[in-house]
mmCIF file of C-alpha atoms in Angstrom:
data_model
loop_
_atom_site.group_PDB
_atom_site.id
_atom_site.type_symbol
_atom_site.label_atom_id
_atom_site.label_comp_id
_atom_site.label_asym_id
_atom_site.label_seq_id
_atom_site.Cartn_x
_atom_site.Cartn_y
_atom_site.Cartn_z
ATOM 1 C CA MET A 138 -41.328 38.976 16.485
ATOM 2 C CA VAL A 139 -38.826 36.919 17.483
ATOM 3 C CA VAL A 140 -38.443 34.757 20.788
ATOM 4 C CA SER A 141 -35.105 34.342 22.550
ATOM 5 C CA ALA A 142 -35.261 30.275 23.350
ATOM 6 C CA TYR A 143 -32.929 28.991 26.452
ATOM 7 C CA ARG A 144 -31.758 26.659 27.987
ATOM 8 C CA ILE A 145 -32.400 26.213 32.065
ATOM 9 C CA GLU A 146 -27.938 27.017 31.843
ATOM 10 C CA ASP A 147 -28.874 30.654 29.837
ATOM 11 C CA LEU A 148 -32.000 31.524 31.919
ATOM 12 C CA ALA A 149 -30.304 31.259 35.194
ATOM 13 C CA HIS A 150 -27.995 32.651 34.167
ATOM 14 C CA HIS A 151 -29.452 35.955 31.912
ATOM 15 C CA SER A 152 -31.843 36.038 35.613
ATOM 16 C CA GLY A 153 -29.244 36.450 37.650
ATOM 17 C CA THR A 154 -30.404 33.479 39.881
ATOM 18 C CA SER A 155 -29.745 29.695 39.915
ATOM 19 C CA VAL A 156 -30.537 26.674 38.815
ATOM 20 C CA ARG A 157 -31.849 25.567 41.903
ATOM 21 C CA THR A 158 -33.450 27.721 41.729
ATOM 22 C CA ILE A 159 -35.486 27.914 38.375
ATOM 23 C CA ARG A 160 -36.249 24.221 39.254
ATOM 24 C CA ALA A 161 -37.435 25.327 42.344
ATOM 25 C CA TYR A 162 -39.946 27.793 41.562
ATOM 26 C CA GLN A 163 -41.070 25.345 39.033
ATOM 27 C CA ASP A 164 -42.427 23.073 41.686
ATOM 28 C CA ARG A 165 -43.794 25.612 43.634
ATOM 29 C CA GLY A 166 -46.413 26.654 40.802
ATOM 30 C CA LEU A 167 -44.384 29.956 40.517
ATOM 31 C CA LEU A 168 -42.660 29.627 36.688
ATOM 32 C CA PRO A 169 -44.396 27.696 34.004
ATOM 33 C CA LYS A 170 -42.879 24.734 32.710
ATOM 34 C CA PRO A 171 -40.920 24.942 29.493
ATOM 35 C CA GLU A 172 -42.081 23.764 26.435
ATOM 36 C CA ARG A 173 -40.675 19.872 26.188
ATOM 37 C CA ARG A 174 -37.803 20.115 22.587
ATOM 38 C CA GLY A 175 -37.064 16.630 21.415
ATOM 39 C CA ARG A 176 -34.934 15.243 24.728
ATOM 40 C CA ALA A 177 -34.709 19.722 25.772
ATOM 41 C CA ASN A 178 -35.905 21.982 27.678
ATOM 42 C CA VAL A 179 -36.343 25.123 26.006
ATOM 43 C CA TYR A 180 -37.570 28.095 27.810
ATOM 44 C CA ASP A 181 -38.617 31.802 26.311
ATOM 45 C CA ASP A 182 -38.089 35.971 26.747
ATOM 46 C CA ALA A 183 -42.366 35.192 28.915
ATOM 47 C CA HIS A 184 -39.415 32.988 31.427
ATOM 48 C CA LEU A 185 -37.026 35.524 31.746
ATOM 49 C CA ALA A 186 -39.850 37.904 32.494
ATOM 50 C CA ARG A 187 -41.482 36.234 35.199
ATOM 51 C CA LEU A 188 -38.580 35.440 37.077
ATOM 52 C CA ARG A 189 -37.752 39.436 37.305
ATOM 53 C CA GLN A 190 -40.537 40.210 38.631
ATOM 54 C CA ILE A 191 -40.036 37.560 41.042
ATOM 55 C CA ALA A 192 -36.524 39.204 41.597
ATOM 56 C CA GLY A 193 -38.304 42.809 42.011
ATOM 57 C CA LEU A 194 -41.131 41.546 44.396
ATOM 58 C CA LEU A 195 -38.109 39.143 47.112
ATOM 59 C CA ASP A 196 -36.481 42.720 47.446
ATOM 60 C CA ARG A 197 -39.850 44.298 48.013
ATOM 61 C CA GLY A 198 -40.272 41.614 51.271
ATOM 62 C CA TYR A 199 -43.386 39.516 49.606
ATOM 63 C CA THR A 200 -43.399 35.899 50.578
ATOM 64 C CA LEU A 201 -43.107 33.341 47.641
ATOM 65 C CA ALA A 202 -46.647 32.100 49.015
ATOM 66 C CA SER A 203 -48.087 35.979 48.463
ATOM 67 C CA ILE A 204 -46.003 36.074 45.712
ATOM 68 C CA LYS A 205 -47.734 32.542 43.723
ATOM 69 C CA GLU A 206 -50.760 35.214 44.957
ATOM 70 C CA LEU A 207 -49.887 37.499 42.883
ATOM 71 C CA LEU A 208 -48.953 35.789 40.350
ATOM 72 C CA GLU A 209 -51.740 34.058 40.004
ATOM 73 C CA ALA A 210 -53.718 37.689 39.799
ATOM 74 C CA TRP A 211 -51.780 38.422 36.995
ATOM 75 C CA ASP A 212 -52.313 35.620 34.319
ATOM 76 C CA ALA A 213 -56.570 35.260 34.924
ATOM 77 C CA GLY A 214 -55.956 39.643 34.154
ATOM 78 C CA ARG A 215 -57.090 41.123 37.210
ATOM 79 C CA GLY A 216 -53.941 43.491 36.538
ATOM 80 C CA LEU A 217 -51.128 43.295 38.637
ATOM 81 C CA GLY A 218 -50.914 46.027 39.035
ATOM 82 C CA GLY A 219 -54.315 46.392 41.154
ATOM 83 C CA VAL A 220 -53.524 43.664 42.972
ATOM 84 C CA LEU A 221 -49.926 44.636 44.089
ATOM 85 C CA GLY A 222 -51.556 48.364 44.483
ATOM 86 C CA LEU A 223 -54.280 46.276 47.556
ATOM 87 C CA ALA A 224 -51.061 44.880 49.005
ATOM 88 C CA GLY A 225 -48.519 47.478 49.345
ATOM 89 C CA GLU A 226 -51.885 49.270 51.073
ATOM 90 C CA VAL A 227 -52.142 45.828 53.581
ATOM 91 C CA ALA A 228 -47.215 46.110 53.804
ATOM 92 C CA GLY A 229 -47.081 49.756 54.249
ATOM 93 C CA PRO A 230 -46.749 51.646 57.232
ATOM 94 C CA TRP A 231 -49.690 51.483 59.691
ATOM 95 C CA THR A 232 -48.035 55.350 60.991
ATOM 96 C CA ASP A 233 -47.393 59.102 59.813
ATOM 97 C CA GLU A 234 -44.199 58.923 61.989
ATOM 98 C CA GLU A 235 -40.686 58.841 59.388
ATOM 99 C CA PRO A 236 -37.895 56.925 60.360
ATOM 100 C CA GLY A 237 -34.179 58.902 61.911
ATOM 101 C CA ARG A 238 -31.053 58.007 62.220
ATOM 102 C CA ILE A 239 -28.993 58.334 65.778
ATOM 103 C CA GLY A 240 -24.799 57.590 66.593
ATOM 104 C CA ARG A 241 -23.372 55.260 69.407
ATOM 105 C CA ALA A 242 -22.669 58.165 70.612
ATOM 106 C CA GLU A 243 -25.294 60.757 71.330
ATOM 107 C CA LEU A 244 -26.920 57.191 72.096
ATOM 108 C CA HIS A 245 -24.521 57.038 75.523
ATOM 109 C CA ALA A 246 -24.503 60.876 75.860
ATOM 110 C CA LEU A 247 -28.126 60.047 75.887
ATOM 111 C CA PHE A 248 -28.860 56.439 78.511
ATOM 112 C CA GLY A 249 -25.774 57.467 80.299
ATOM 113 C CA ALA A 250 -26.245 56.977 84.281
ATOM 114 C CA GLU A 251 -24.350 59.240 86.964
ATOM 115 C CA GLY A 252 -22.359 57.485 89.735
ATOM 116 C CA GLN A 253 -20.729 54.549 87.295
ATOM 117 C CA GLU A 254 -18.107 53.223 86.212
ATOM 118 C CA ALA A 255 -16.843 54.684 82.823
ATOM 119 C CA GLY A 256 -16.288 50.759 82.104
ATOM 120 C CA GLN A 257 -18.989 49.284 83.937
ATOM 121 C CA GLN A 258 -21.063 52.107 82.077
ATOM 122 C CA ASP A 259 -20.403 51.463 78.746
ATOM 123 C CA GLY A 260 -20.441 47.366 78.998
ATOM 124 C CA GLN A 261 -24.064 47.792 80.299
ATOM 125 C CA GLN A 262 -24.866 50.260 76.769
ATOM 126 C CA ASP A 263 -23.400 47.982 74.895
ATOM 127 C CA ASP A 264 -25.103 45.159 76.028
ATOM 128 C CA ALA A 265 -28.957 47.608 76.276
ATOM 129 C CA VAL A 266 -27.464 49.075 71.990
ATOM 130 C CA ALA A 267 -27.588 44.938 71.386
ATOM 131 C CA GLU A 268 -30.715 44.272 73.211
ATOM 132 C CA ALA A 269 -32.236 47.562 71.460
ATOM 133 C CA VAL A 270 -31.102 45.854 68.608
ATOM 134 C CA ALA A 271 -32.706 42.886 68.515
ATOM 135 C CA LEU A 272 -36.395 43.528 69.745
ATOM 136 C CA GLY A 273 -35.712 46.253 65.591
ATOM 137 C CA VAL A 274 -36.362 49.648 68.142
ATOM 138 C CA LEU A 275 -32.462 50.382 66.682
ATOM 139 C CA VAL A 276 -31.635 48.958 63.364
ATOM 140 C CA PRO A 277 -27.072 49.181 62.083
ATOM 141 C CA ALA A 278 -27.094 51.221 59.149
ATOM 142 C CA PRO A 279 -25.701 50.097 56.421
ATOM 143 C CA ASP A 280 -24.069 52.896 54.747
ATOM 144 C CA ALA A 281 -22.387 53.689 58.625
ATOM 145 C CA PRO A 282 -20.632 51.248 61.186
ATOM 146 C CA ASP A 283 -21.286 54.040 64.248
ATOM 147 C CA GLU A 284 -24.986 55.005 63.043
ATOM 148 C CA PHE A 285 -28.127 53.630 63.813
ATOM 149 C CA VAL A 286 -31.953 54.538 61.846
ATOM 150 C CA VAL A 287 -34.258 54.814 64.657
ATOM 151 C CA PRO A 288 -38.131 53.644 62.976
ATOM 152 C CA SER A 289 -40.211 55.136 65.894
ATOM 153 C CA PRO A 290 -38.040 58.158 66.920
ATOM 154 C CA GLN A 291 -41.287 58.707 69.310
ATOM 155 C CA GLU A 292 -40.636 55.642 71.137
ATOM 156 C CA LEU A 293 -37.189 55.381 71.152
ATOM 157 C CA ALA A 294 -37.282 58.918 72.999
ATOM 158 C CA VAL A 295 -40.099 57.310 75.594
ATOM 159 C CA ALA A 296 -37.832 55.179 76.619
ATOM 160 C CA ALA A 297 -34.514 58.559 76.905
ATOM 161 C CA GLU A 298 -36.911 60.720 78.765
ATOM 162 C CA LEU A 299 -37.685 57.362 81.318
ATOM 163 C CA HIS A 300 -34.616 56.187 81.397
ATOM 164 C CA ALA A 301 -33.772 60.399 82.784
ATOM 165 C CA ALA A 302 -36.706 59.859 85.187
ATOM 166 C CA GLY A 303 -34.776 56.535 86.760
ATOM 167 C CA VAL A 304 -35.973 53.977 85.024
ATOM 168 C CA PRO A 305 -33.321 51.390 84.353
ATOM 169 C CA LEU A 306 -32.449 49.633 80.827
ATOM 170 C CA ARG A 307 -33.005 47.010 81.485
ATOM 171 C CA ALA A 308 -36.809 46.922 82.585
ATOM 172 C CA LEU A 309 -36.598 49.174 79.568
ATOM 173 C CA THR A 310 -35.954 46.733 77.416
ATOM 174 C CA ALA A 311 -38.130 44.417 79.866
ATOM 175 C CA HIS A 312 -40.933 46.423 79.505
ATOM 176 C CA LEU A 313 -40.750 46.705 75.939
ATOM 177 C CA ARG A 314 -40.964 43.318 75.144
ATOM 178 C CA GLU A 315 -44.195 42.979 77.673
ATOM 179 C CA LEU A 316 -45.767 45.825 75.356
ATOM 180 C CA ARG A 317 -44.518 44.107 72.816
ATOM 181 C CA ALA A 318 -46.222 41.133 72.817
ATOM 182 C CA ARG A 319 -49.845 43.229 74.645
ATOM 183 C CA VAL A 320 -49.459 45.082 72.221
ATOM 184 C CA GLU A 321 -49.539 42.245 69.352
ATOM 185 C CA HIS A 322 -52.436 40.182 70.554
ATOM 186 C CA ILE A 323 -54.887 43.983 70.505
ATOM 187 C CA ALA A 324 -54.190 44.455 66.609
ATOM 188 C CA ALA A 325 -54.221 40.318 65.850
ATOM 189 C CA ARG A 326 -57.985 40.783 67.079
ATOM 190 C CA PHE A 327 -58.453 44.117 65.482
ATOM 191 C CA LEU A 328 -57.677 42.306 62.468
ATOM 192 C CA ASP A 329 -59.602 39.050 63.041
ATOM 193 C CA PHE A 330 -62.171 41.853 64.294
ATOM 194 C CA THR A 331 -62.446 43.431 60.681
ATOM 195 C CA THR A 332 -61.274 40.511 58.633
ATOM 196 C CA GLU A 333 -64.981 38.244 60.630
ATOM 197 C CA HIS A 334 -67.617 41.303 59.382
ATOM 198 C CA VAL A 335 -64.987 43.398 56.590
ATOM 199 C CA PHE A 336 -62.738 41.841 54.650
ATOM 200 C CA ILE A 337 -64.659 38.185 54.641
ATOM 201 C CA ARG A 338 -66.242 39.659 51.481
ATOM 202 C CA TYR A 339 -63.436 39.699 49.305
ATOM 203 C CA LEU A 340 -62.324 35.852 50.471
ATOM 204 C CA GLY A 341 -61.656 32.545 49.639
ATOM 205 C CA HIS A 342 -62.906 33.637 45.839
ATOM 206 C CA ALA A 343 -60.581 35.693 43.683
ATOM 207 C CA PRO A 344 -61.634 38.754 43.983
ATOM 208 C CA THR A 345 -61.571 40.979 40.588
ATOM 209 C CA GLN A 346 -60.855 44.273 39.708
ATOM 210 C CA GLU A 347 -63.452 45.941 41.092
ATOM 211 C CA GLU A 348 -63.539 44.474 44.364
ATOM 212 C CA VAL A 349 -59.094 44.716 44.490
ATOM 213 C CA ALA A 350 -59.443 48.655 43.955
ATOM 214 C CA GLU A 351 -63.051 48.415 47.497
ATOM 215 C CA ALA A 352 -59.934 45.817 49.934
ATOM 216 C CA THR A 353 -57.367 49.011 48.723
ATOM 217 C CA ASP A 354 -59.673 50.967 49.713
ATOM 218 C CA LEU A 355 -61.614 50.226 52.752
ATOM 219 C CA VAL A 356 -57.440 48.788 53.592
ATOM 220 C CA ARG A 357 -57.108 53.021 53.856
ATOM 221 C CA ARG A 358 -60.098 54.236 55.789
ATOM 222 C CA LEU A 359 -60.340 51.750 58.436
ATOM 223 C CA ARG A 360 -55.859 51.996 59.543
ATOM 224 C CA PRO A 361 -55.817 55.386 61.282
ATOM 225 C CA LEU A 362 -59.044 53.466 63.596
ATOM 226 C CA ALA A 363 -56.440 50.735 64.593
ATOM 227 C CA GLN A 364 -53.474 53.882 66.583
ATOM 228 C CA GLN A 365 -57.923 55.955 67.566
ATOM 229 C CA SER A 366 -59.446 53.072 69.081
ATOM 230 C CA VAL A 367 -55.708 51.906 70.948
ATOM 231 C CA ASP A 368 -55.678 55.789 72.127
ATOM 232 C CA ALA A 369 -59.173 56.214 73.828
ATOM 233 C CA GLU A 370 -58.968 53.089 76.475
ATOM 234 C CA LEU A 371 -55.370 53.890 76.997
ATOM 235 C CA ALA A 372 -55.930 57.104 77.996
ATOM 236 C CA ARG A 373 -59.086 55.404 79.755
ATOM 237 C CA ALA A 374 -57.706 52.779 81.108
ATOM 238 C CA MET A 375 -54.384 55.592 82.937
ATOM 239 C CA ARG A 376 -57.457 58.461 84.075
ATOM 240 C CA LEU A 377 -59.179 54.842 85.578
ATOM 241 C CA LEU A 378 -55.898 53.322 87.156
ATOM 242 C CA SER A 379 -53.790 56.582 88.189
ATOM 243 C CA ALA A 380 -55.726 57.830 90.317
ATOM 244 C CA ARG A 381 -55.633 54.014 92.818
ATOM 245 C CA THR A 382 -51.866 53.982 92.013
ATOM 246 C CA LEU A 383 -50.545 56.744 92.219
ATOM 247 C CA ARG A 384 -53.115 60.023 93.284
ATOM 248 C CA ASP A 385 -54.548 58.635 95.737
ATOM 249 C CA PRO A 386 -51.458 57.408 98.158
ATOM 250 C CA LEU A 387 -50.169 61.343 96.987
ATOM 251 C CA ARG A 388 -53.752 62.439 98.640
ATOM 252 C CA THR A 389 -52.725 60.375 101.490
ATOM 253 C CA ALA A 390 -49.194 61.152 102.382
ATOM 254 C CA ALA A 391 -50.409 64.242 102.354
ATOM 255 C CA ALA A 392 -52.795 63.971 104.477
ATOM 256 C CA ALA A 393 -50.895 62.487 106.961
ATOM 257 C CA PRO A 394 -51.357 63.854 110.907
ATOM 258 C CA PRO A 395 -48.043 66.163 111.959
ATOM 259 C CA GLY A 396 -45.517 63.681 113.604
ATOM 260 C CA THR A 397 -45.394 61.096 111.376
ATOM 261 C CA GLU A 398 -42.332 62.574 109.214
ATOM 262 C CA GLY A 399 -41.312 59.696 110.146
ATOM 263 C CA ALA A 400 -42.657 57.051 109.173
ATOM 264 C CA PRO A 401 -42.284 54.311 107.020
ATOM 265 C CA PRO A 402 -44.212 55.331 103.705
ATOM 266 C CA ALA A 403 -47.400 54.399 102.428
ATOM 267 C CA ARG A 404 -47.452 50.993 100.484
ATOM 268 C CA PRO A 405 -50.169 51.783 97.610
ATOM 269 C CA VAL A 406 -52.766 49.541 98.636
ATOM 270 C CA LEU A 407 -54.820 47.831 94.973
ATOM 271 C CA LEU A 408 -58.971 47.672 95.133
ATOM 272 C CA PRO A 409 -61.213 45.785 93.115
ATOM 273 C CA ALA A 410 -62.384 48.249 89.698
ATOM 274 C CA ALA A 411 -66.145 47.045 91.115
ATOM 275 C CA THR A 412 -65.383 48.486 94.898
ATOM 276 C CA LEU A 413 -63.848 51.806 93.579
ATOM 277 C CA GLU A 414 -66.806 52.072 91.383
ATOM 278 C CA ALA A 415 -69.256 51.599 93.283
ATOM 279 C CA VAL A 416 -67.081 54.006 96.481
ATOM 280 C CA ARG A 417 -67.083 56.731 93.178
ATOM 281 C CA GLU A 418 -71.270 56.779 92.700
ATOM 282 C CA LEU A 419 -71.552 57.293 96.554
ATOM 283 C CA VAL A 420 -69.357 59.738 97.796
ATOM 284 C CA GLY A 421 -67.745 61.318 94.704
ATOM 285 C CA GLU A 422 -64.366 60.917 93.360
ATOM 286 C CA GLU A 423 -63.365 63.176 94.695
ATOM 287 C CA HIS A 424 -63.657 61.856 98.471
ATOM 288 C CA VAL A 425 -62.527 58.404 97.203
ATOM 289 C CA ALA A 426 -59.799 58.197 99.359
ATOM 290 C CA GLU A 427 -61.105 60.056 102.527
ATOM 291 C CA PHE A 428 -64.002 56.922 102.030
ATOM 292 C CA VAL A 429 -61.466 54.456 101.731
ATOM 293 C CA ALA A 430 -59.206 55.653 104.490
ATOM 294 C CA ALA A 431 -62.135 56.396 106.417
ATOM 295 C CA ALA A 432 -63.505 52.998 105.836
ATOM 296 C CA ALA A 433 -60.944 51.439 107.144
ATOM 297 C CA GLU A 434 -59.954 53.397 109.852
ATOM 298 C CA ARG A 435 -63.813 52.868 111.455
ATOM 299 C CA GLU A 436 -62.790 48.607 110.997
ATOM 300 C CA VAL A 437 -59.959 48.802 112.798
ATOM 301 C CA ALA A 438 -61.488 50.578 115.615
ATOM 302 C CA ALA A 439 -64.419 48.410 116.127
ATOM 303 C CA ARG A 440 -61.288 45.125 116.032
ATOM 304 C CA THR A 441 -59.570 47.090 118.588
ATOM 305 C CA MET A 442 -63.406 47.578 120.696
ATOM 306 C CA ASP A 443 -63.938 43.841 120.267
ATOM 307 C CA ARG A 444 -60.813 43.392 121.471
ATOM 308 C CA LEU A 445 -60.556 45.284 124.258
ATOM 309 C CA ALA A 446 -64.438 44.004 125.156
ATOM 310 C CA GLY A 447 -62.566 40.536 125.018
ATOM 311 C CA ARG A 448 -59.754 40.896 128.086
ATOM 312 C CA GLY A 449 -62.664 42.464 129.744
ATOM 313 C CA ASP A 450 -64.713 39.145 130.021
ATOM 314 C CA ALA A 451 -62.210 37.300 130.842
ATOM 315 C CA ALA A 452 -60.701 39.512 133.087
ATOM 316 C CA GLY A 453 -64.412 39.048 135.060
ATOM 317 C CA PRO A 454 -65.293 37.460 138.135
#
């Protein structure tokens, strides 16, 4: 078998990279050192194959640090396919949702606002599109200047519904930024939790082929649990908080005495969760608003009577 020999300039040419990059890979331990022949460094086909492996992994989105780990696994004889399968499972999509596409004109129609001049509306929409691109909600399509890839059509549909209900574009993007920060915290905690109790056994050493297969299967099984747990807790929290924020104030407004229609609108009062829970246990869910209103009225009446009694005492002999 004839083994090709390359100077570093020839290796750079055949691999499509630069001499500087090859030397950087050597310094990082990604590329084996060349053979020394006299005063020259000589590379062979193994170096060329390794450079092409690195380029392929970079194209798939791996960092140089993760590529080094993968190649070390390969060199240790554990099989790059299994390790890549695990890495691909971890880095793969955590949802079954398929990306979509949308044109700029369709976006403008979807998020248009009535009662605004065309120039003002277009300016606000252009700003909102730029913000959505910055957030990754929209990704400019490489093959069409006026089209965008939509990684999550569901997320865009939610934004459109909220905007149609009256939420301004600026408020939507601000809400998304806040929501994203909180969800990323939840995701980090879920990963810390599962790493501490499940994946810790595979860390700190070079995993065997069997361990790589086990870890890959575990990632596949645990992946849907993150969303399922968040969905369940979000439903519970929405049920609890919507009663406090929406239902109870609406019931209070509906039960307002006749003749108070022109009065200022009632403002919701946020009560501590422990207080609401105690009231629910005392009178039942359906009577919470009525009980709170009666308690408040009794307190106001008691204070009024105390004040009047105080005035009577002051006017006495």
